[in-house]
PDB file of C-alpha atoms in Angstrom:
ATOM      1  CA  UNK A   1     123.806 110.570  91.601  1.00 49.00           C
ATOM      2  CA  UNK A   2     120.102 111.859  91.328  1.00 51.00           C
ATOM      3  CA  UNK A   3     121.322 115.473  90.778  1.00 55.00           C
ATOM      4  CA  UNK A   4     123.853 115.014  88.555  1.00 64.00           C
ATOM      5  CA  UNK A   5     124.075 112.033  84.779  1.00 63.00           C
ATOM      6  CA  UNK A   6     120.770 110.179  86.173  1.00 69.00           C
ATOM      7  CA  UNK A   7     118.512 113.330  87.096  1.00 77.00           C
ATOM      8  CA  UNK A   8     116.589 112.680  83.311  1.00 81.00           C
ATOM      9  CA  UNK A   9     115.057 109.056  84.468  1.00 80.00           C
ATOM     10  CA  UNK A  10     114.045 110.476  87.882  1.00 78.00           C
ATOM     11  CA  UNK A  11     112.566 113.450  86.793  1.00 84.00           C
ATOM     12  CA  UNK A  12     110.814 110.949  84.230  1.00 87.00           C
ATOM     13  CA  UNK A  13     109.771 108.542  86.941  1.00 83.00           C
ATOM     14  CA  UNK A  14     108.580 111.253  89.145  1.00 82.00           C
ATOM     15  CA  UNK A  15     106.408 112.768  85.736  1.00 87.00           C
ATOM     16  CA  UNK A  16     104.819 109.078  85.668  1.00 88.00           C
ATOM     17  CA  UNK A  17     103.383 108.876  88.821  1.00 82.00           C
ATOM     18  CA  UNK A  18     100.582 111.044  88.355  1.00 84.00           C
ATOM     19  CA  UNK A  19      98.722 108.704  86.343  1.00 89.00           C
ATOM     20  CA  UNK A  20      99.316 106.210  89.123  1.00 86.00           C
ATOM     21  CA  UNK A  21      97.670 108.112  91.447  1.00 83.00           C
ATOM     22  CA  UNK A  22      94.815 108.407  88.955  1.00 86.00           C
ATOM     23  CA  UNK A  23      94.508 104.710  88.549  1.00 89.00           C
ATOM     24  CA  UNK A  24      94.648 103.602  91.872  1.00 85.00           C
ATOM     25  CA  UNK A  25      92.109 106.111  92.823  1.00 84.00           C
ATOM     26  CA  UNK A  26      89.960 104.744  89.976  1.00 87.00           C
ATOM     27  CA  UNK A  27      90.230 101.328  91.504  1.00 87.00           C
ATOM     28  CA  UNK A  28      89.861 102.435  94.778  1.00 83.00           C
ATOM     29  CA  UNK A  29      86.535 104.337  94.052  1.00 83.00           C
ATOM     30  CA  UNK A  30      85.536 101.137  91.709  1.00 84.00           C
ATOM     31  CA  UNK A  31      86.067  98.656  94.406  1.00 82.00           C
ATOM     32  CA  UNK A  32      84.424  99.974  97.270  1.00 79.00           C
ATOM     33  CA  UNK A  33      81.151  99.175  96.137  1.00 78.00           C
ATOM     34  CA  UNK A  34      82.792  95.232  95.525  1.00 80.00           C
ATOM     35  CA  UNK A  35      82.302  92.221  98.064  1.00 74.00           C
ATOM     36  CA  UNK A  36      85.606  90.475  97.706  1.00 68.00           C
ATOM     37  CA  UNK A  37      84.801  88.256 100.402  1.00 74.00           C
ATOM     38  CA  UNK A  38      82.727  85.464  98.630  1.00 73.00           C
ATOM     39  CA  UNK A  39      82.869  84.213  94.625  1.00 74.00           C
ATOM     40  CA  UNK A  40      80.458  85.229  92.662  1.00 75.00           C
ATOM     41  CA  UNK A  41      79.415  84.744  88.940  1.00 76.00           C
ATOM     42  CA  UNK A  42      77.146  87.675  88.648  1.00 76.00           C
ATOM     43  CA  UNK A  43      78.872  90.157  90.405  1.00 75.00           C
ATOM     44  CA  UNK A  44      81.992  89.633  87.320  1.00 78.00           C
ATOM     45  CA  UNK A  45      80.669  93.005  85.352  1.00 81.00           C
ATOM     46  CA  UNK A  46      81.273  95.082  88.099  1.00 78.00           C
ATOM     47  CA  UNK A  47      84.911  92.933  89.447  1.00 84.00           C
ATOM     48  CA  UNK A  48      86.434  92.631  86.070  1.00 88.00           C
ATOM     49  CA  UNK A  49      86.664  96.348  85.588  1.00 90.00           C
ATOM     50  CA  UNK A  50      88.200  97.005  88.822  1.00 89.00           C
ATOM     51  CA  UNK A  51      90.484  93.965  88.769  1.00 90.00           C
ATOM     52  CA  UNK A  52      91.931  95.140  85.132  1.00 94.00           C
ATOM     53  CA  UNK A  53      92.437  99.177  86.277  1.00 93.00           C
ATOM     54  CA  UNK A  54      94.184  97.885  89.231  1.00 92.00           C
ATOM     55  CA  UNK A  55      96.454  95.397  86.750  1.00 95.00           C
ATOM     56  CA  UNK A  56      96.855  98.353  84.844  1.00 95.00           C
ATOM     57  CA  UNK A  57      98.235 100.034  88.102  1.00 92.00           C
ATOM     58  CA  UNK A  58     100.629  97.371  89.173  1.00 91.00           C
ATOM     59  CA  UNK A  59     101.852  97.471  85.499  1.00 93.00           C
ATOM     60  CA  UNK A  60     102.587 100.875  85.367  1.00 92.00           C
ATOM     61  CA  UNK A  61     104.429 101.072  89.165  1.00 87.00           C
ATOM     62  CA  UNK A  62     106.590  98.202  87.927  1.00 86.00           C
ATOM     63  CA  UNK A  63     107.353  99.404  84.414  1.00 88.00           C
ATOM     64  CA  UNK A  64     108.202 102.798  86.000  1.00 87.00           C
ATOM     65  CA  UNK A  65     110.551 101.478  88.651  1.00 82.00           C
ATOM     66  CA  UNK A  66     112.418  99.647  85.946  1.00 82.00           C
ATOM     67  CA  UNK A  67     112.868 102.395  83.837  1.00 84.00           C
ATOM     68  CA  UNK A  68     114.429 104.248  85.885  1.00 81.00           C
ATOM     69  CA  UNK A  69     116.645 101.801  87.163  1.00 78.00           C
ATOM     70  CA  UNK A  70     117.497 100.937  83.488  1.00 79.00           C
ATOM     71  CA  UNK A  71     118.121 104.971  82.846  1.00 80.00           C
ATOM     72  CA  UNK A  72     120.419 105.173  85.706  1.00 75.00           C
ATOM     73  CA  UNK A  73     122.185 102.447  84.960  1.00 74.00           C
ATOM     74  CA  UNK A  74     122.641 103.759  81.706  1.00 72.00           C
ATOM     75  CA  UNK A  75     123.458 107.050  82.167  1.00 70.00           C
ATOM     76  CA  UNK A  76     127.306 105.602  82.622  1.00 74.00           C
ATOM     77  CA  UNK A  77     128.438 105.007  79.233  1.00 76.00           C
ATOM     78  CA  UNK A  78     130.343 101.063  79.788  1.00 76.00           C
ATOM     79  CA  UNK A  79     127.020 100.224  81.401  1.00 77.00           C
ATOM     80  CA  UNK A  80     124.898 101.505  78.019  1.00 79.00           C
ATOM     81  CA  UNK A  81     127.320  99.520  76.020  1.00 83.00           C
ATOM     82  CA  UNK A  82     126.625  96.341  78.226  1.00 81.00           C
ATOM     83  CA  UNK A  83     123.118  97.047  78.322  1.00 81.00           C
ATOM     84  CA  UNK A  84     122.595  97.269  74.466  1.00 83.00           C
ATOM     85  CA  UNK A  85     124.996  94.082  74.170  1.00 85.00           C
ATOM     86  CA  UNK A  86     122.817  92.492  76.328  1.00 83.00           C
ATOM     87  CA  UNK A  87     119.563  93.828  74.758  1.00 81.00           C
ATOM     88  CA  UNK A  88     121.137  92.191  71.501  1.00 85.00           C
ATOM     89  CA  UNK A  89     121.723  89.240  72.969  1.00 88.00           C
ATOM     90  CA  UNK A  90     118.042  88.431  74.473  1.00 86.00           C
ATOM     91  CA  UNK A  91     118.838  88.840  77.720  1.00 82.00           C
ATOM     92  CA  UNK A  92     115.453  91.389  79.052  1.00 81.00           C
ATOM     93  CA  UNK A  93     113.614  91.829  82.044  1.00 78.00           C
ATOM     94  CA  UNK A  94     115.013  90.769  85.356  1.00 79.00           C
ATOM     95  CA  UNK A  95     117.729  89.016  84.364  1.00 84.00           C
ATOM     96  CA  UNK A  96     118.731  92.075  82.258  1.00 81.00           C
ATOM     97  CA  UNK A  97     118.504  94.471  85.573  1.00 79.00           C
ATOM     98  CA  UNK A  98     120.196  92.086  87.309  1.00 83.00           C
ATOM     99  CA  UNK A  99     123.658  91.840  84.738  1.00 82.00           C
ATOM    100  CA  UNK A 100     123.365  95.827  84.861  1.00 80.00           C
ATOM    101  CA  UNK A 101     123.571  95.154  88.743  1.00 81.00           C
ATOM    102  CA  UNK A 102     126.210  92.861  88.601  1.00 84.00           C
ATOM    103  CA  UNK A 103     127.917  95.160  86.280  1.00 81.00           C
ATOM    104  CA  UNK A 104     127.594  98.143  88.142  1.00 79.00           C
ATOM    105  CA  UNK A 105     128.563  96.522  91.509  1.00 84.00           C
ATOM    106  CA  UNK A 106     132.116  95.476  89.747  1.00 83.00           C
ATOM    107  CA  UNK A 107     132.591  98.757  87.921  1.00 79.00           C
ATOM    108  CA  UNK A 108     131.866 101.062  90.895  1.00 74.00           C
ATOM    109  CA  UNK A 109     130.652  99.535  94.193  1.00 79.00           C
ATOM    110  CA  UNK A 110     129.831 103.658  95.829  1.00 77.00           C
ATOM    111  CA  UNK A 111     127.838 104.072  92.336  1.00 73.00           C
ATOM    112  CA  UNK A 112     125.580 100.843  92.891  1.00 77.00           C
ATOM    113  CA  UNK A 113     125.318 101.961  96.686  1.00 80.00           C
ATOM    114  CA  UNK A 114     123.814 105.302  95.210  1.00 77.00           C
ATOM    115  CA  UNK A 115     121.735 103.629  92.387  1.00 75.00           C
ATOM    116  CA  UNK A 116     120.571 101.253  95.668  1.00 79.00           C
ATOM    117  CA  UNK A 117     120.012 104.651  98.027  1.00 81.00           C
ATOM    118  CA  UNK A 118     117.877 106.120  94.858  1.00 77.00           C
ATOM    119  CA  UNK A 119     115.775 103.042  94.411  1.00 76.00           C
ATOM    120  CA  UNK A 120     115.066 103.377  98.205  1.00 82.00           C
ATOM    121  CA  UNK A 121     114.026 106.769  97.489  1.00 79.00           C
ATOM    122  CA  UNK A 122     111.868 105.621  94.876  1.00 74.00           C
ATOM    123  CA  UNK A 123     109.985 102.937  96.845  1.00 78.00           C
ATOM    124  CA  UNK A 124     109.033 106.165  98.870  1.00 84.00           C
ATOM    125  CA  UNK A 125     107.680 107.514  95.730  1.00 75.00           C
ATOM    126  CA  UNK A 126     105.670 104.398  95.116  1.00 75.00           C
ATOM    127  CA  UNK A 127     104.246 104.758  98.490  1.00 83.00           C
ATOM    128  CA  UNK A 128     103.376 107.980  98.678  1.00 82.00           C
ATOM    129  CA  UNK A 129     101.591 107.120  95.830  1.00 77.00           C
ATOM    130  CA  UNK A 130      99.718 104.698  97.361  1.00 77.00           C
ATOM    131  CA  UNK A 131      98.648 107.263 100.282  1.00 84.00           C
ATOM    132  CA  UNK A 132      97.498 110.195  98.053  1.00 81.00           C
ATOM    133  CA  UNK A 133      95.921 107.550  96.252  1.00 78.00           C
ATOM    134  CA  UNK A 134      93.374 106.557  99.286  1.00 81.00           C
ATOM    135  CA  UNK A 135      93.218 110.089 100.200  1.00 83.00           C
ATOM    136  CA  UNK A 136      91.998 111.256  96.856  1.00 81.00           C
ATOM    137  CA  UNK A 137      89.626 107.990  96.746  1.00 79.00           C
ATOM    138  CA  UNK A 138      88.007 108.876 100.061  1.00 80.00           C
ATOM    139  CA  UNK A 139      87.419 112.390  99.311  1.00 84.00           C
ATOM    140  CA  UNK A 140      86.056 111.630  95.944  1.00 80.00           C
ATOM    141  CA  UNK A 141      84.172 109.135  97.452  1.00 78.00           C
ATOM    142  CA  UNK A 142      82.653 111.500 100.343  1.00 83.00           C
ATOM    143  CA  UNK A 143      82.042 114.489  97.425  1.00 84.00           C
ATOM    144  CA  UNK A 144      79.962 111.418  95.824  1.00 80.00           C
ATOM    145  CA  UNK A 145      78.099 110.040  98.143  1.00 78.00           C
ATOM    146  CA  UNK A 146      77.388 112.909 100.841  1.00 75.00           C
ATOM    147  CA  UNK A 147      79.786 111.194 103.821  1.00 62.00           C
ATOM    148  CA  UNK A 148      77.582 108.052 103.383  1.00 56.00           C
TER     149      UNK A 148
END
């Protein structure tokens, strides 16, 4: 399935997690000087900056995920005819991926098993993510501050 109608949304989704990695690193770097462990008023200047990068982060993962299960799911012609009924309709967000689900499932059960073994394949994206993400944020942070 990857290699052959939905190879556009995961080449796209594999283009968009670079600037993941960037923002999580950002947090990363911005939170280490943080203490999370008690609530304080003064320290909000140097929380709300991390707090809204990492937002930004979560935001991005999620809205990158769904896009590509939206563009896989759409790659099949029926389903982009469903989709944009569906669209016209109201219906968005989860319950939308879920009726393209649903859809798919009836229309070809091996082709939602394959959309279901490239989402796996994606969470494994979105984790290694996460791991070059820490590494770059502890390097950076060593380069910075001499191994302190």
């Amino acid at each position: 399935m990857i290699f052959s109608y939905a190879r556009g949304p995961f080449l796209e989704f594999l283009r968009n997690l670079t600037p993941q990695i960037l923002l999580l690193s950002i947090a990363i770097i911005m939170g280490t000087k943080l203490d999370l462990t008690k609530f304080d008023l003064s320290n909000t200047w140097n929380t709300m900056p991390f707090i809204l990068v990492m937002c930004t982060f979560f935001a991005a993962a999620i809205a990158n995920i769904f896009m590509f299960i939206e563009g896989s799911c759409r790659s099949i012609e029926e389903i982009d005819e469903q989709s944009k009924r569906l669209h016209s309709a109201g219906v968005k967000g989860l319950a939308h991926l879920k009726e393209l689900g649903v859809l798919l499932f009836k229309k070809s059960k091996m082709l939602f098993f394959e959309v279901a073994v490239a989402l796996l394949l994606v969470q494994v994206g979105f984790l290694a993510v996460f791991i070059s993400s820490i590494q770059a944020a502890t390097n950076l942070y060593i380069v910075i501050h001499g191994g302190k």
